[in-house]
Amino acid sequence: MDAILVQILNGLDKGSAYALIALGLTLIFGTLGVVNFAHGALFMIGAFCAVTLQRILNLSYETVDPDKTDFLGQPLKVKTPYVESWFGPDVGAAIIDWSVPLAILFAIPVMLIFGFVMERGLIKHFYKRPHADQILVTFGLAIVLQEIIKANFGANPIQTPAPEMLSGVATLMDGVVYPVWRIVYFCFAALIIGGVFAFLQFTTFGMVVRAGMADRETVGLLGIDIDRRFTIMFGLAAAVAGLAGVMYGPINAPNYHMGMDFLVLSFVVVVVGGMGSLPGAVLAGFVLGILESFASTTWATTTIPGINQIIIYLVAIIILLTRPRGLMGRAGVMED
Amino acid sequence: MFGLDKKDLTLLLVVALLTLLAPFILNPFPTGSGLAQFNAGYPDLMQRFVIFGIFAIGFNILFGLTGYLSFGHAAFLGVGSYSAVWMFKLLSMNIIPAIVLSVIIAGLFALVIGYVSLRRSGIYFSILTLAFAQMSFALAYSVLTPITNGETGLQLTLDDPRILGASATADGSIPVTNLFGLEMRSAVNMALGPWNFTFSAGYYVCAVVMLLAFYLAIRIFRSPFGMMLRAIKSNQNRLNYTGLNSRPYTLAAFVISGMYAGLAGGLMASMDPLAGAERMQWTASGEVVLMTILGGAGTLIGPVLGAGMIKYFENIFSKINDNVLHGWFAWMPDGIEDLTVTLIHPFIGKGWHLTLGILFMLVVIFLPGGLVEGGQRIMRLFRRRKATEDDQTKAKQPAE
């Protein structure tokens, strides 16, 4: 029983990341009908927002401490971050410690603006072009973004630790030990997913967007500027991916190709969930994350060697061949 | 001749001429000069040009003709490489059986994967091929280690059986790949004044194979089968409504293009008898997509151009560093020189991927037909200008 619980928990954090990215992908696909291969890059940029904020907070000035000497016998240089000198050492240190959660506030505007610019500047011109062209241009964009990050931050992973308070392990019932941050990540993902669904379900804006997803033309004929709303949805989707990236930093140190690594899997998730279905994307994200973690147990890998490596793809192939629309796909989406 | 019309024949002859004279054409700068680093005429790189050319030609038969975008084509290249290396290990170092086996095995793989993947089209097809390729990659990396030698990659050793050849040469080293005794590594150097040209046996074998592959591709493009594939691209529904089952045609195209990839993989292993799982990763599949689109999907010469361009970027462009740039811009005033170098710096050397990505985006946005379309547009521009000039001269002539 414990073992099963642990595997489910292990699956939840990866599943949360899949679900968040897949949710964003589906939002973009369902509203704008664009297959966005640069979505993984948005996830990565989110993670690097956290890195950037961490660097900004750690900006410091040097003072010479006359009382102490370093190991060479010279006066010791002490680095004091500006935040510590502004807010006092205790609050300053706390701010630096909490840089990852704080990066959420930093990442939301950055990702929203990034999403708007991307949609208005590039994606807008590709609505009428075939899906292959959309895939290709966003794939190119993903390469460009990845290389820009690599040029500025280097190719090595950069540690973005979780706040001290949330970085230990928690003992759950029956003595199951589990890292706190992963629980935080799961709750965060659940919150975001719930927020997005509530936004679409309970606000007028969300209602218009849902109407637009169902029949864009009619909504346009009713005199509603649907394009503007869809642009905002693109920004929202970018923000969701970015936030998923910000919070993922403490689990896996951000590096420039993390987006590409997640992208392939997220596409598989979207397809399994059903192209254009938001609940499907979330469901498939968690299901595949948990399946993956079950396949990594010793029992599974000894029964079928290598199953942990291929389980997701295998499930995707089976689903696509038996349920062509995915788990919860709608009819008439991407069937040409 | 060869069953081609005049235009195609000219194209084939031009390509043949260019590939056969490549050691001269790609070595325009004297060896000692500062620009010698832009010479691409060394055997290793030239082999890569033509091998990836074959890969891209094959990909183009699928994507360019039927419009099915496969994101897992590198799997066939990897499978081809593995089979070729196994042939070197078990049978002999002659490249013919190795290449034949790699084509056959890749074809079989393509048949299985294609049979399953082609049940869907559009983005689903792309995801399915991607999933299969990633699966092959993951398996080659982990469980299939006895066959693929995992992370290290498959290599030749001294205790391989090699039934028809020797396990080791007389001096106790691993024998070299050959074509009936002609060693792939052998090369003839020709010094001509300050220039130094290398003619490698391996390159010419690859080049001849590529020309054959190119010829075959032209024939496929011009055949009724090719017309059928184009019909699938332009409107598959209509084709189905006329009572035609399009799947055998797409499957045939998929298998042919998989065999081309296997051929490229086999050749790659023949030039350098190694095979690693990273050849199958989806980034490698992405690369051939880049090549084909950059050159011009659906055109004959496009993929070859694209392959050459990307490989040139990867090997030559990446070598430019700040020192070289400073050398180029030395004529500018110091401040501006530094500024120019700083501005260009992110795009060169290790940043060549960035340049490639930007270039690729520009091509997709503005030139959906790739470099070939760009060339055609420029040609048309010139022709039109000439035509208008002619009109003007005509107009100026007084009426009789």
XYZ file of C-alpha atoms in Angstrom:
736
model
C 0.000 0.000 0.000
C 2.791 2.353 0.987
C 4.674 1.541 -2.162
C 1.661 2.387 -4.298
C 1.119 5.656 -2.447
C 4.763 6.617 -2.934
C 4.585 5.902 -6.647
C 1.401 7.931 -7.005
C 3.013 10.822 -5.163
C 6.142 10.529 -7.292
C 4.008 10.617 -10.373
C 2.096 13.663 -9.217
C 4.920 16.200 -9.450
C 5.977 15.220 -12.950
C 2.351 14.823 -13.866
C 1.690 18.362 -12.591
C 4.362 19.734 -14.889
C 2.991 17.760 -17.842
C -0.526 18.860 -17.020
C 0.426 22.547 -16.771
C 2.335 22.569 -20.052
C -0.314 20.498 -21.799
C -2.993 22.849 -20.472
C -1.215 25.822 -22.018
C -0.703 23.991 -25.289
C -4.356 23.061 -25.425
C -5.445 26.605 -24.591
C -3.465 27.874 -27.549
C -4.610 25.105 -29.779
C -8.237 25.291 -28.766
C -8.482 29.064 -29.147
C -6.163 29.961 -31.967
C -5.868 26.591 -33.662
C -2.100 26.885 -33.643
C 0.225 24.015 -32.890
C 2.860 25.706 -30.758
C 6.197 23.908 -30.754
C 7.710 26.823 -28.837
C 5.675 26.044 -25.759
C 8.506 24.100 -24.176
C 10.663 27.171 -24.675
C 8.084 29.224 -22.742
C 8.368 26.734 -19.876
C 12.133 27.169 -19.983
C 11.899 30.956 -20.076
C 9.721 30.788 -16.976
C 12.405 28.787 -15.211
C 14.987 31.366 -16.264
C 12.796 34.146 -14.884
C 13.478 32.529 -11.520
C 17.191 32.405 -12.292
C 17.169 36.068 -13.329
C 15.331 37.169 -10.206
C 17.727 35.168 -8.081
C 20.636 36.968 -9.752
C 19.012 40.367 -9.340
C 18.358 39.753 -5.660
C 21.918 38.609 -5.177
C 23.357 41.787 -6.711
C 25.683 43.035 -4.028
C 28.357 45.570 -3.230
C 31.678 44.857 -1.609
C 32.884 46.386 1.620
C 36.187 45.770 3.305
C 35.918 44.459 6.831
C 39.000 45.785 8.634
C 38.683 43.432 11.592
C 38.851 40.159 9.738
C 41.381 38.841 7.248
C 41.015 36.156 4.622
C 43.323 33.181 4.324
C 45.992 35.220 2.522
C 46.141 37.684 5.382
C 44.518 40.512 3.431
C 41.513 42.428 4.749
C 38.387 40.405 4.161
C 36.000 41.651 1.509
C 32.416 41.185 2.516
C 29.687 41.056 -0.081
C 26.382 42.472 1.009
C 23.400 42.097 -1.287
C 21.562 45.388 -1.812
C 18.326 43.889 -0.545
C 19.982 43.158 2.777
C 21.202 46.711 3.126
C 17.783 48.078 2.217
C 15.566 45.840 4.287
C 17.978 44.856 7.020
C 19.920 41.588 7.121
C 17.093 39.367 8.334
C 14.384 40.428 5.918
C 16.930 40.654 3.089
C 18.153 37.126 3.648
C 14.575 35.910 3.769
C 13.811 37.661 0.489
C 16.786 35.989 -1.159
C 15.811 32.659 0.334
C 12.300 32.968 -1.056
C 13.470 34.032 -4.508
C 11.722 31.165 -6.311
C 8.212 31.840 -4.963
C 8.833 35.565 -5.452
C 9.751 34.837 -9.045
C 6.095 33.963 -9.621
C 5.250 37.649 -9.252
C 8.117 38.519 -11.546
C 7.299 35.866 -14.133
C 3.582 36.623 -14.562
C 4.012 40.047 -16.232
C 7.093 38.909 -18.137
C 5.372 35.857 -19.559
C 2.138 37.702 -20.315
C 3.978 40.360 -22.276
C 6.109 37.731 -23.945
C 2.984 35.837 -24.965
C 1.296 38.973 -26.359
C 4.363 39.944 -28.343
C 4.792 36.446 -29.691
C 1.174 36.186 -30.763
C 0.935 39.665 -32.296
C 4.367 39.584 -33.851
C 4.599 36.078 -35.215
C 1.773 33.630 -34.638
C -0.876 36.035 -35.973
C 0.539 35.697 -39.447
C 0.243 31.921 -39.391
C -3.471 31.368 -38.773
C -4.196 30.862 -42.433
C -1.109 28.789 -43.152
C -1.096 24.970 -42.928
C -0.391 23.276 -39.597
C 2.964 22.057 -40.890
C 4.078 25.680 -41.334
C 2.947 26.547 -37.805
C 4.889 23.626 -36.400
C 7.960 24.624 -38.368
C 7.972 28.308 -37.496
C 7.407 27.679 -33.792
C 10.063 24.970 -33.887
C 12.445 27.577 -35.328
C 11.393 30.028 -32.641
C 12.065 27.398 -29.983
C 15.597 26.951 -31.311
C 16.172 30.698 -31.324
C 14.875 31.190 -27.765
C 16.886 28.255 -26.523
C 20.053 29.592 -28.091
C 19.489 33.083 -26.698
C 19.164 31.629 -23.204
C 22.250 29.496 -23.772
C 24.249 32.513 -24.908
C 23.253 34.512 -21.839
C 23.208 31.907 -19.101
C 25.613 29.280 -20.374
C 24.983 25.638 -21.063
C 25.201 24.325 -17.500
C 22.210 23.849 -15.223
C 21.788 26.671 -12.703
C 20.608 25.784 -9.225
C 17.515 27.593 -8.019
C 16.966 26.202 -4.532
C 13.617 26.197 -2.813
C 13.219 28.311 0.323
C 14.819 26.696 3.354
C 11.456 26.189 4.990
C 10.072 24.199 2.071
C 13.170 22.282 1.034
C 13.198 19.455 3.550
C 11.223 16.248 3.549
C 7.875 15.676 5.158
C 6.747 12.504 6.821
C 3.290 11.618 5.670
C 1.094 8.991 7.211
C 2.551 5.507 7.668
C 6.039 6.937 7.748
C 6.178 7.748 4.019
C 8.897 10.334 3.484
C 8.379 12.829 0.693
C 10.097 16.105 -0.322
C 8.038 19.119 0.726
C 8.668 21.090 -2.430
C 7.053 18.428 -4.570
C 3.917 18.681 -2.489
C 4.087 22.445 -2.900
C 4.487 21.996 -6.636
C 1.482 19.752 -6.849
C -0.683 22.126 -4.815
C 0.532 25.032 -6.923
C -0.318 23.179 -10.124
C -3.742 22.254 -8.780
C -4.312 25.899 -7.886
C -3.313 27.151 -11.334
C -5.361 24.529 -13.126
C -8.355 25.271 -10.913
C -7.845 28.985 -11.511
C -7.766 28.600 -15.292
C -10.876 26.451 -15.306
C -12.713 28.806 -12.962
C -11.692 31.746 -15.125
C -13.084 30.084 -18.219
C -16.188 28.801 -16.491
C -17.331 31.619 -14.258
C -16.318 34.906 -15.878
C -17.937 36.647 -18.789
C -14.571 36.838 -20.472
C -14.155 33.083 -20.089
C -17.615 32.504 -21.467
C -16.839 34.547 -24.570
C -13.602 32.631 -25.030
C -15.381 29.307 -24.703
C -17.958 30.460 -27.207
C -15.131 31.462 -29.513
C -13.534 28.063 -29.148
C -16.798 26.433 -30.163
C -17.600 28.736 -33.065
C -15.301 31.595 -33.768
C -17.179 32.963 -36.706
C -20.511 33.315 -34.967
C -18.938 35.065 -32.010
C -17.294 37.440 -34.440
C -20.615 38.079 -36.139
C -22.115 39.014 -32.782
C -19.794 41.984 -32.781
C -17.278 40.691 -30.279
C -13.603 41.297 -30.941
C -12.627 37.666 -30.475
C -9.087 38.104 -31.778
C -8.191 40.391 -28.906
C -9.526 37.886 -26.395
C -7.648 35.058 -28.014
C -4.454 37.103 -27.836
C -5.033 37.462 -24.112
C -5.569 33.709 -23.877
C -2.234 33.196 -25.620
C -0.583 35.384 -23.016
C -2.361 33.425 -20.296
C -1.178 30.131 -21.745
C 2.372 31.481 -21.875
C 2.056 32.564 -18.250
C 0.831 29.106 -17.217
C 3.812 27.480 -18.928
C 6.155 30.062 -17.417
C 4.833 29.524 -13.898
C 5.186 25.775 -14.331
C 8.817 26.463 -15.214
C 9.447 28.846 -12.308
C 8.277 26.368 -9.746
C 10.007 23.432 -11.429
C 13.428 25.001 -10.846
C 14.005 23.492 -7.379
C 13.076 20.016 -8.641
C 15.345 20.093 -11.670
C 17.981 22.817 -12.057
C 17.028 24.906 -15.117
C 19.116 24.457 -18.229
C 18.598 25.704 -21.736
C 17.247 22.480 -23.211
C 14.747 21.638 -20.478
C 11.980 23.042 -22.661
C 12.714 20.729 -25.562
C 12.868 17.762 -23.184
C 9.425 18.558 -21.851
C 7.952 19.603 -25.159
C 7.996 16.187 -26.782
C 6.344 14.603 -23.774
C 3.778 17.386 -23.452
C 2.737 16.919 -27.042
C 2.274 13.260 -26.393
C 0.206 14.230 -23.352
C -1.959 16.600 -25.375
C -2.571 14.004 -28.034
C -3.405 11.325 -25.490
C -5.777 13.698 -23.701
C -7.441 14.681 -26.938
C -6.441 17.668 -29.034
C -8.393 20.723 -27.918
C -9.805 19.254 -24.715
C -8.702 21.087 -21.557
C -9.846 18.478 -19.025
C -8.334 15.805 -21.257
C -4.943 17.497 -21.184
C -4.935 17.748 -17.400
C -6.170 14.200 -16.937
C -3.666 12.757 -19.397
C -0.853 14.753 -17.781
C -1.477 13.236 -14.375
C -2.247 9.770 -15.695
C 0.932 9.633 -17.747
C 3.028 11.076 -14.925
C 1.745 8.423 -12.529
C 2.097 5.648 -15.103
C 5.663 6.722 -15.714
C 6.458 6.585 -12.029
C 4.875 3.132 -11.692
C 6.878 1.919 -14.674
C 10.087 3.022 -12.951
C 9.633 0.667 -10.009
C 12.025 -2.229 -9.748
C 9.164 -4.648 -10.144
C 8.141 -3.145 -13.479
C 11.631 -2.811 -14.881
C 12.517 -6.400 -14.015
C 9.304 -7.750 -15.527
C 9.605 -5.764 -18.757
C 13.096 -4.290 -19.107
C 13.141 -0.718 -20.334
C 9.447 -0.135 -19.744
C 10.189 3.042 -17.772
C 11.783 4.587 -20.858
C 9.009 3.890 -23.302
C 5.795 3.663 -21.322
C 4.535 7.123 -22.294
C 5.158 6.614 -25.980
C 3.672 3.149 -25.842
C 0.510 4.448 -24.191
C 0.342 7.251 -26.747
C 0.590 4.829 -29.641
C -2.051 2.534 -28.216
C -4.421 5.418 -27.444
C -3.970 7.012 -30.843
C -4.717 3.787 -32.616
C -7.642 2.680 -30.504
C -9.218 6.012 -29.557
C -8.194 8.294 -32.388
C -9.535 11.402 -30.652
C -7.633 10.750 -27.449
C -9.186 10.276 -24.041
C -11.560 13.243 -24.134
C -11.149 14.705 -27.586
C -13.931 16.548 -29.366
C -15.099 15.573 -32.805
C -13.921 17.705 -35.681
C -10.668 18.953 -34.197
C -7.609 18.459 -36.374
C -9.170 15.724 -38.362
C -8.349 16.998 -41.792
C 18.856 9.838 -71.843
C 18.231 7.761 -68.687
C 14.521 8.229 -69.305
C 14.643 11.863 -68.244
C 13.491 14.912 -70.098
C 15.934 17.617 -71.041
C 15.454 19.807 -67.991
C 15.883 16.980 -65.495
C 18.860 15.634 -67.371
C 20.544 19.022 -67.207
C 19.837 19.160 -63.477
C 21.263 15.673 -62.943
C 24.358 16.488 -64.977
C 24.921 19.749 -63.099
C 24.588 17.972 -59.767
C 26.909 15.205 -60.960
C 29.464 17.728 -62.089
C 29.258 19.653 -58.836
C 29.585 16.574 -56.622
C 32.412 15.059 -58.636
C 34.346 18.325 -58.706
C 33.479 19.152 -55.100
C 37.060 18.764 -53.864
C 37.961 21.711 -56.149
C 34.827 23.773 -55.703
C 34.766 23.567 -51.926
C 38.442 24.477 -51.674
C 38.518 27.946 -53.208
C 41.081 29.404 -50.823
C 44.805 28.590 -50.896
C 45.908 26.411 -47.975
C 48.146 28.963 -46.339
C 45.788 31.930 -46.592
C 43.711 33.344 -43.776
C 40.513 32.245 -45.436
C 41.630 28.617 -45.567
C 39.390 27.817 -42.638
C 36.395 28.368 -44.887
C 37.538 25.549 -47.103
C 35.046 22.753 -46.820
C 36.879 20.457 -49.179
C 38.168 17.974 -46.662
C 36.938 14.369 -47.000
C 35.172 14.130 -43.662
C 32.949 17.137 -44.269
C 32.336 16.393 -47.937
C 31.189 12.905 -46.985
C 28.769 14.425 -44.502
C 27.457 16.784 -47.194
C 26.508 13.957 -49.512
C 25.347 11.529 -46.816
C 22.982 14.074 -45.305
C 22.052 14.976 -48.860
C 20.831 11.400 -49.327
C 18.992 11.555 -46.014
C 17.258 14.785 -46.995
C 16.408 13.549 -50.512
C 14.693 10.575 -48.912
C 12.859 12.718 -46.393
C 11.698 14.930 -49.216
C 10.101 11.975 -51.011
C 7.821 11.629 -48.003
C 7.338 15.223 -46.865
C 7.777 17.047 -50.137
C 5.489 14.796 -52.128
C 2.839 13.579 -49.693
C 2.968 16.385 -47.132
C 3.245 13.933 -44.224
C 5.645 15.561 -41.762
C 7.594 12.839 -40.006
C 9.404 13.914 -36.870
C 11.105 10.581 -36.337
C 13.122 9.973 -39.442
C 16.446 9.786 -37.661
C 15.388 6.424 -36.212
C 15.864 4.842 -39.626
C 19.257 6.448 -40.007
C 20.283 5.045 -36.633
C 18.945 1.600 -37.449
C 20.882 1.674 -40.706
C 24.074 2.592 -38.896
C 23.673 -0.187 -36.365
C 23.012 -2.813 -39.025
C 25.999 -1.706 -41.058
C 28.315 -1.870 -38.055
C 26.975 -5.330 -37.214
C 27.732 -6.438 -40.749
C 31.295 -5.165 -40.324
C 31.547 -7.060 -37.067
C 30.116 -10.341 -38.307
C 30.719 -10.641 -42.032
C 33.472 -8.582 -43.570
C 34.723 -5.051 -43.891
C 33.370 -4.761 -47.421
C 30.808 -1.956 -47.435
C 28.448 -3.480 -50.014
C 26.817 -6.125 -47.761
C 26.746 -3.609 -44.906
C 24.908 -0.990 -46.945
C 22.545 -3.542 -48.450
C 21.657 -4.840 -45.002
C 21.187 -1.366 -43.572
C 18.801 -0.437 -46.389
C 16.801 -3.635 -45.925
C 16.580 -3.362 -42.135
C 15.644 0.311 -42.285
C 13.025 -0.572 -44.889
C 11.529 -3.219 -42.612
C 11.474 -0.787 -39.692
C 9.841 1.817 -41.885
C 7.259 -0.728 -42.991
C 6.234 -1.502 -39.415
C 6.325 2.091 -38.126
C 4.724 3.429 -41.281
C 1.955 0.843 -41.210
C 0.969 1.987 -37.730
C 1.649 5.727 -38.050
C -0.002 6.229 -41.413
C -3.359 5.295 -39.950
C -3.463 8.926 -38.836
C -2.522 12.103 -40.648
C -1.583 15.677 -39.831
C -0.191 16.458 -36.423
C -1.122 12.994 -35.149
C 1.149 11.418 -37.711
C 3.994 13.696 -36.625
C 3.463 12.779 -32.973
C 3.260 9.059 -33.742
C 6.507 9.034 -35.679
C 8.076 11.153 -32.948
C 6.892 8.677 -30.338
C 8.266 5.712 -32.266
C 11.613 7.404 -32.806
C 11.919 8.423 -29.162
C 11.043 4.873 -28.199
C 13.745 3.468 -30.433
C 16.185 5.995 -29.012
C 15.291 5.136 -25.407
C 15.501 1.417 -26.076
C 18.812 1.687 -27.912
C 20.127 3.676 -24.991
C 19.009 1.300 -22.264
C 17.592 -2.168 -22.746
C 19.005 -3.061 -26.122
C 22.543 -2.493 -24.881
C 23.629 -6.013 -25.989
C 22.825 -4.981 -29.573
C 23.588 -1.301 -29.480
C 26.246 -1.051 -26.792
C 24.235 1.672 -25.053
C 25.841 4.990 -24.313
C 29.291 4.066 -25.627
C 27.946 3.284 -29.050
C 28.620 0.262 -31.196
C 32.266 -0.089 -32.189
C 34.480 -2.599 -33.942
C 36.775 -4.692 -31.787
C 39.624 -7.049 -32.448
C 37.713 -10.170 -31.460
C 34.806 -9.684 -33.863
C 34.396 -12.854 -35.957
C 34.233 -11.252 -39.468
C 33.631 -14.607 -41.203
C 34.632 -13.491 -44.685
C 37.447 -11.216 -43.573
C 40.091 -11.102 -40.918
C 39.388 -10.245 -37.300
C 42.548 -8.222 -37.232
C 45.088 -7.079 -39.776
C 48.611 -8.488 -39.873
C 49.918 -5.773 -37.589
C 47.182 -6.419 -35.059
C 44.865 -3.485 -35.671
C 41.216 -3.381 -36.657
C 40.795 -3.637 -40.436
C 39.484 -0.664 -42.391
C 36.201 -0.503 -44.272
C 36.733 -1.063 -47.974
C 35.028 -1.618 -51.306
C 36.612 -4.768 -52.731
C 39.998 -3.726 -51.434
C 39.667 0.016 -52.030
C 40.006 1.434 -48.561
C 37.484 4.113 -47.655
C 40.065 6.083 -45.768
C 42.577 6.242 -48.610
C 42.960 9.613 -50.241
C 45.105 11.210 -52.900
C 46.512 14.638 -52.289
C 47.129 16.998 -55.151
C 49.098 20.156 -54.609
C 48.438 22.793 -57.238
C 50.412 25.922 -56.508
C 49.273 27.140 -53.120
C 46.162 24.978 -53.225
C 45.957 21.514 -51.824
C 43.149 19.254 -52.971
C 42.228 15.938 -51.365
C 40.455 13.224 -53.297
C 39.146 10.641 -50.913
C 37.931 7.215 -51.986
C 35.205 7.355 -49.335
C 33.873 10.645 -50.654
C 33.640 9.386 -54.203
C 31.842 6.230 -53.120
C 29.332 8.382 -51.214
C 29.055 10.790 -54.124
C 28.290 8.029 -56.618
C 25.703 6.566 -54.261
C 24.156 10.000 -53.832
C 23.967 10.524 -57.573
C 22.203 7.188 -57.935
C 19.835 8.132 -55.123
C 19.236 11.512 -56.742
C 18.544 9.924 -60.092
C 16.093 7.539 -58.480
C 14.404 10.469 -56.733
C 13.973 12.282 -60.063
C 12.430 9.191 -61.565
C 10.056 8.885 -58.587
C 9.114 12.561 -58.850
C 8.274 12.215 -62.523
C 6.550 8.821 -62.345
C 2.778 8.193 -62.132
C 3.489 7.047 -58.575
C 4.962 10.461 -57.822
C 1.902 12.137 -59.318
C -0.254 10.027 -57.045
C 1.745 11.150 -54.006
C 1.303 14.779 -55.028
C -2.389 14.196 -55.396
C -2.417 12.959 -51.799
C -0.709 16.154 -50.705
C -3.075 18.454 -52.525
C -6.328 16.768 -51.519
C -6.457 13.404 -49.880
C -10.200 13.512 -49.291
C -11.004 13.970 -52.924
C -8.687 11.106 -53.762
C -10.493 8.884 -51.297
C -13.875 9.919 -52.661
C -12.865 8.835 -56.143
C -12.524 5.369 -54.712
C -8.764 5.246 -54.439
C -7.153 3.848 -51.344
C -4.277 6.223 -50.707
C -2.654 4.284 -47.885
C -0.577 1.864 -50.025
C 0.912 4.884 -51.783
C 1.782 6.773 -48.607
C 3.155 3.590 -47.076
C 5.310 2.996 -50.136
C 6.578 6.571 -49.922
C 7.282 6.140 -46.212
C 9.209 2.913 -46.767
C 11.195 4.370 -49.661
C 12.126 7.384 -47.613
C 13.013 5.132 -44.666
C 15.268 3.128 -46.966
C 16.981 6.325 -48.092
C 17.592 7.126 -44.421
C 18.929 3.615 -43.882
C 21.222 4.054 -46.873
C 22.527 7.283 -45.372
C 23.042 5.541 -42.029
C 24.848 2.643 -43.668
C 27.119 5.012 -45.579
C 27.816 6.962 -42.430
C 28.895 3.765 -40.684
C 30.930 2.761 -43.734
C 32.920 5.969 -43.587
C 33.459 5.731 -39.849
C 32.464 2.370 -38.375
C 30.646 3.599 -35.273
C 26.985 3.836 -34.422
C 25.508 5.658 -31.455
C 22.011 6.106 -30.127
C 22.231 9.905 -30.364
C 21.840 9.560 -34.124
C 18.234 8.547 -33.457
C 17.274 11.354 -31.101
C 14.448 13.605 -32.147
C 16.767 16.581 -32.525
C 18.453 14.607 -35.305
C 15.044 14.099 -36.889
C 14.444 17.819 -36.489
C 17.691 18.501 -38.316
C 16.608 16.723 -41.475
C 13.322 18.636 -41.339
C 15.350 21.848 -41.150
C 17.489 20.786 -44.098
C 14.551 19.943 -46.316
C 12.558 23.075 -45.506
C 15.565 25.347 -45.732
C 16.459 24.029 -49.158
C 12.906 23.776 -50.404
C 10.505 20.922 -49.740
C 9.023 19.309 -52.772
C 11.808 20.420 -55.074
C 14.458 18.072 -56.373
C 17.600 19.967 -55.575
C 16.355 21.763 -52.458
C 17.039 19.104 -49.833
C 20.587 18.620 -51.074
C 21.211 22.356 -50.877
C 19.707 22.502 -47.413
C 21.781 19.592 -46.177
C 24.940 21.156 -47.564
C 24.122 24.503 -46.045
C 23.396 23.196 -42.555
C 26.466 20.982 -42.499
C 28.554 23.901 -43.750
C 27.178 26.079 -40.968
C 27.785 23.393 -38.392
C 31.385 22.780 -39.360
C 32.687 26.002 -40.827
C 30.540 28.813 -39.501
C 30.998 27.522 -35.981
C 34.735 27.982 -36.309
C 34.609 31.759 -36.700
C 35.635 33.354 -33.428
C 36.203 36.885 -32.200
C 39.818 36.925 -33.363
C 38.781 36.172 -36.903
C 36.138 38.880 -36.716
C 38.654 41.397 -35.422
C 40.817 40.449 -38.379
C 37.946 41.136 -40.779
C 36.908 44.440 -39.332
C 40.415 45.730 -38.647
C 39.849 48.483 -41.224
C 37.201 50.119 -39.038
C 37.968 52.638 -36.324
C 38.688 50.855 -33.028
C 35.493 51.692 -31.166
C 33.228 50.768 -34.058
C 35.264 47.649 -34.678
C 34.736 46.453 -31.120
C 31.065 47.325 -31.318
C 30.614 45.412 -34.566
C 32.397 42.387 -33.151
C 30.285 42.469 -29.989
C 27.145 42.742 -32.086
C 28.044 39.850 -34.326
C 29.532 37.721 -31.565
C 26.311 35.956 -30.451
C 25.644 34.765 -33.994
C 28.933 33.095 -34.760
C 31.103 30.382 -33.313
C 29.131 28.487 -30.733
C 26.111 30.631 -31.534
C 25.723 29.209 -35.037
C 22.549 27.462 -33.929
C 21.026 30.876 -33.272
C 21.831 32.036 -36.780
C 20.432 28.804 -38.137
C 17.238 29.173 -36.119
C 16.715 32.757 -37.283
C 17.455 31.823 -40.864
C 15.041 28.920 -40.639
C 12.292 31.137 -39.247
C 12.864 33.714 -41.973
C 12.654 31.009 -44.612
C 9.438 29.571 -43.185
C 7.869 33.024 -42.876
C 8.896 34.624 -46.123
C 10.003 31.826 -48.404
C 7.851 28.757 -47.837
C 9.496 27.200 -50.871
C 12.945 27.454 -49.325
C 16.177 28.561 -50.929
C 15.086 27.149 -54.267
C 12.075 29.468 -54.304
C 14.363 32.322 -53.327
C 16.586 31.526 -56.277
C 13.622 31.293 -58.608
C 12.270 34.636 -57.409
C 15.588 36.338 -58.029
C 15.797 34.741 -61.453
C 12.281 35.886 -62.250
C 13.112 39.378 -61.087
C 16.040 39.553 -63.472
C 14.067 38.051 -66.275
C 11.194 40.465 -65.738
C 13.525 43.433 -65.640
C 15.066 42.240 -68.866
C 11.641 41.712 -70.346
C 10.476 45.210 -69.413
C 13.687 46.656 -70.848
C 12.998 44.771 -74.038
C 9.488 46.145 -74.078
C 10.785 49.640 -73.668
C 13.265 49.296 -76.474
C 10.528 47.882 -78.621
C 8.202 50.701 -77.700
C 10.794 53.249 -78.640
C 10.985 51.955 -82.149
C 8.953 54.190 -84.410
C 5.991 52.664 -86.046
C 6.415 52.096 -89.704
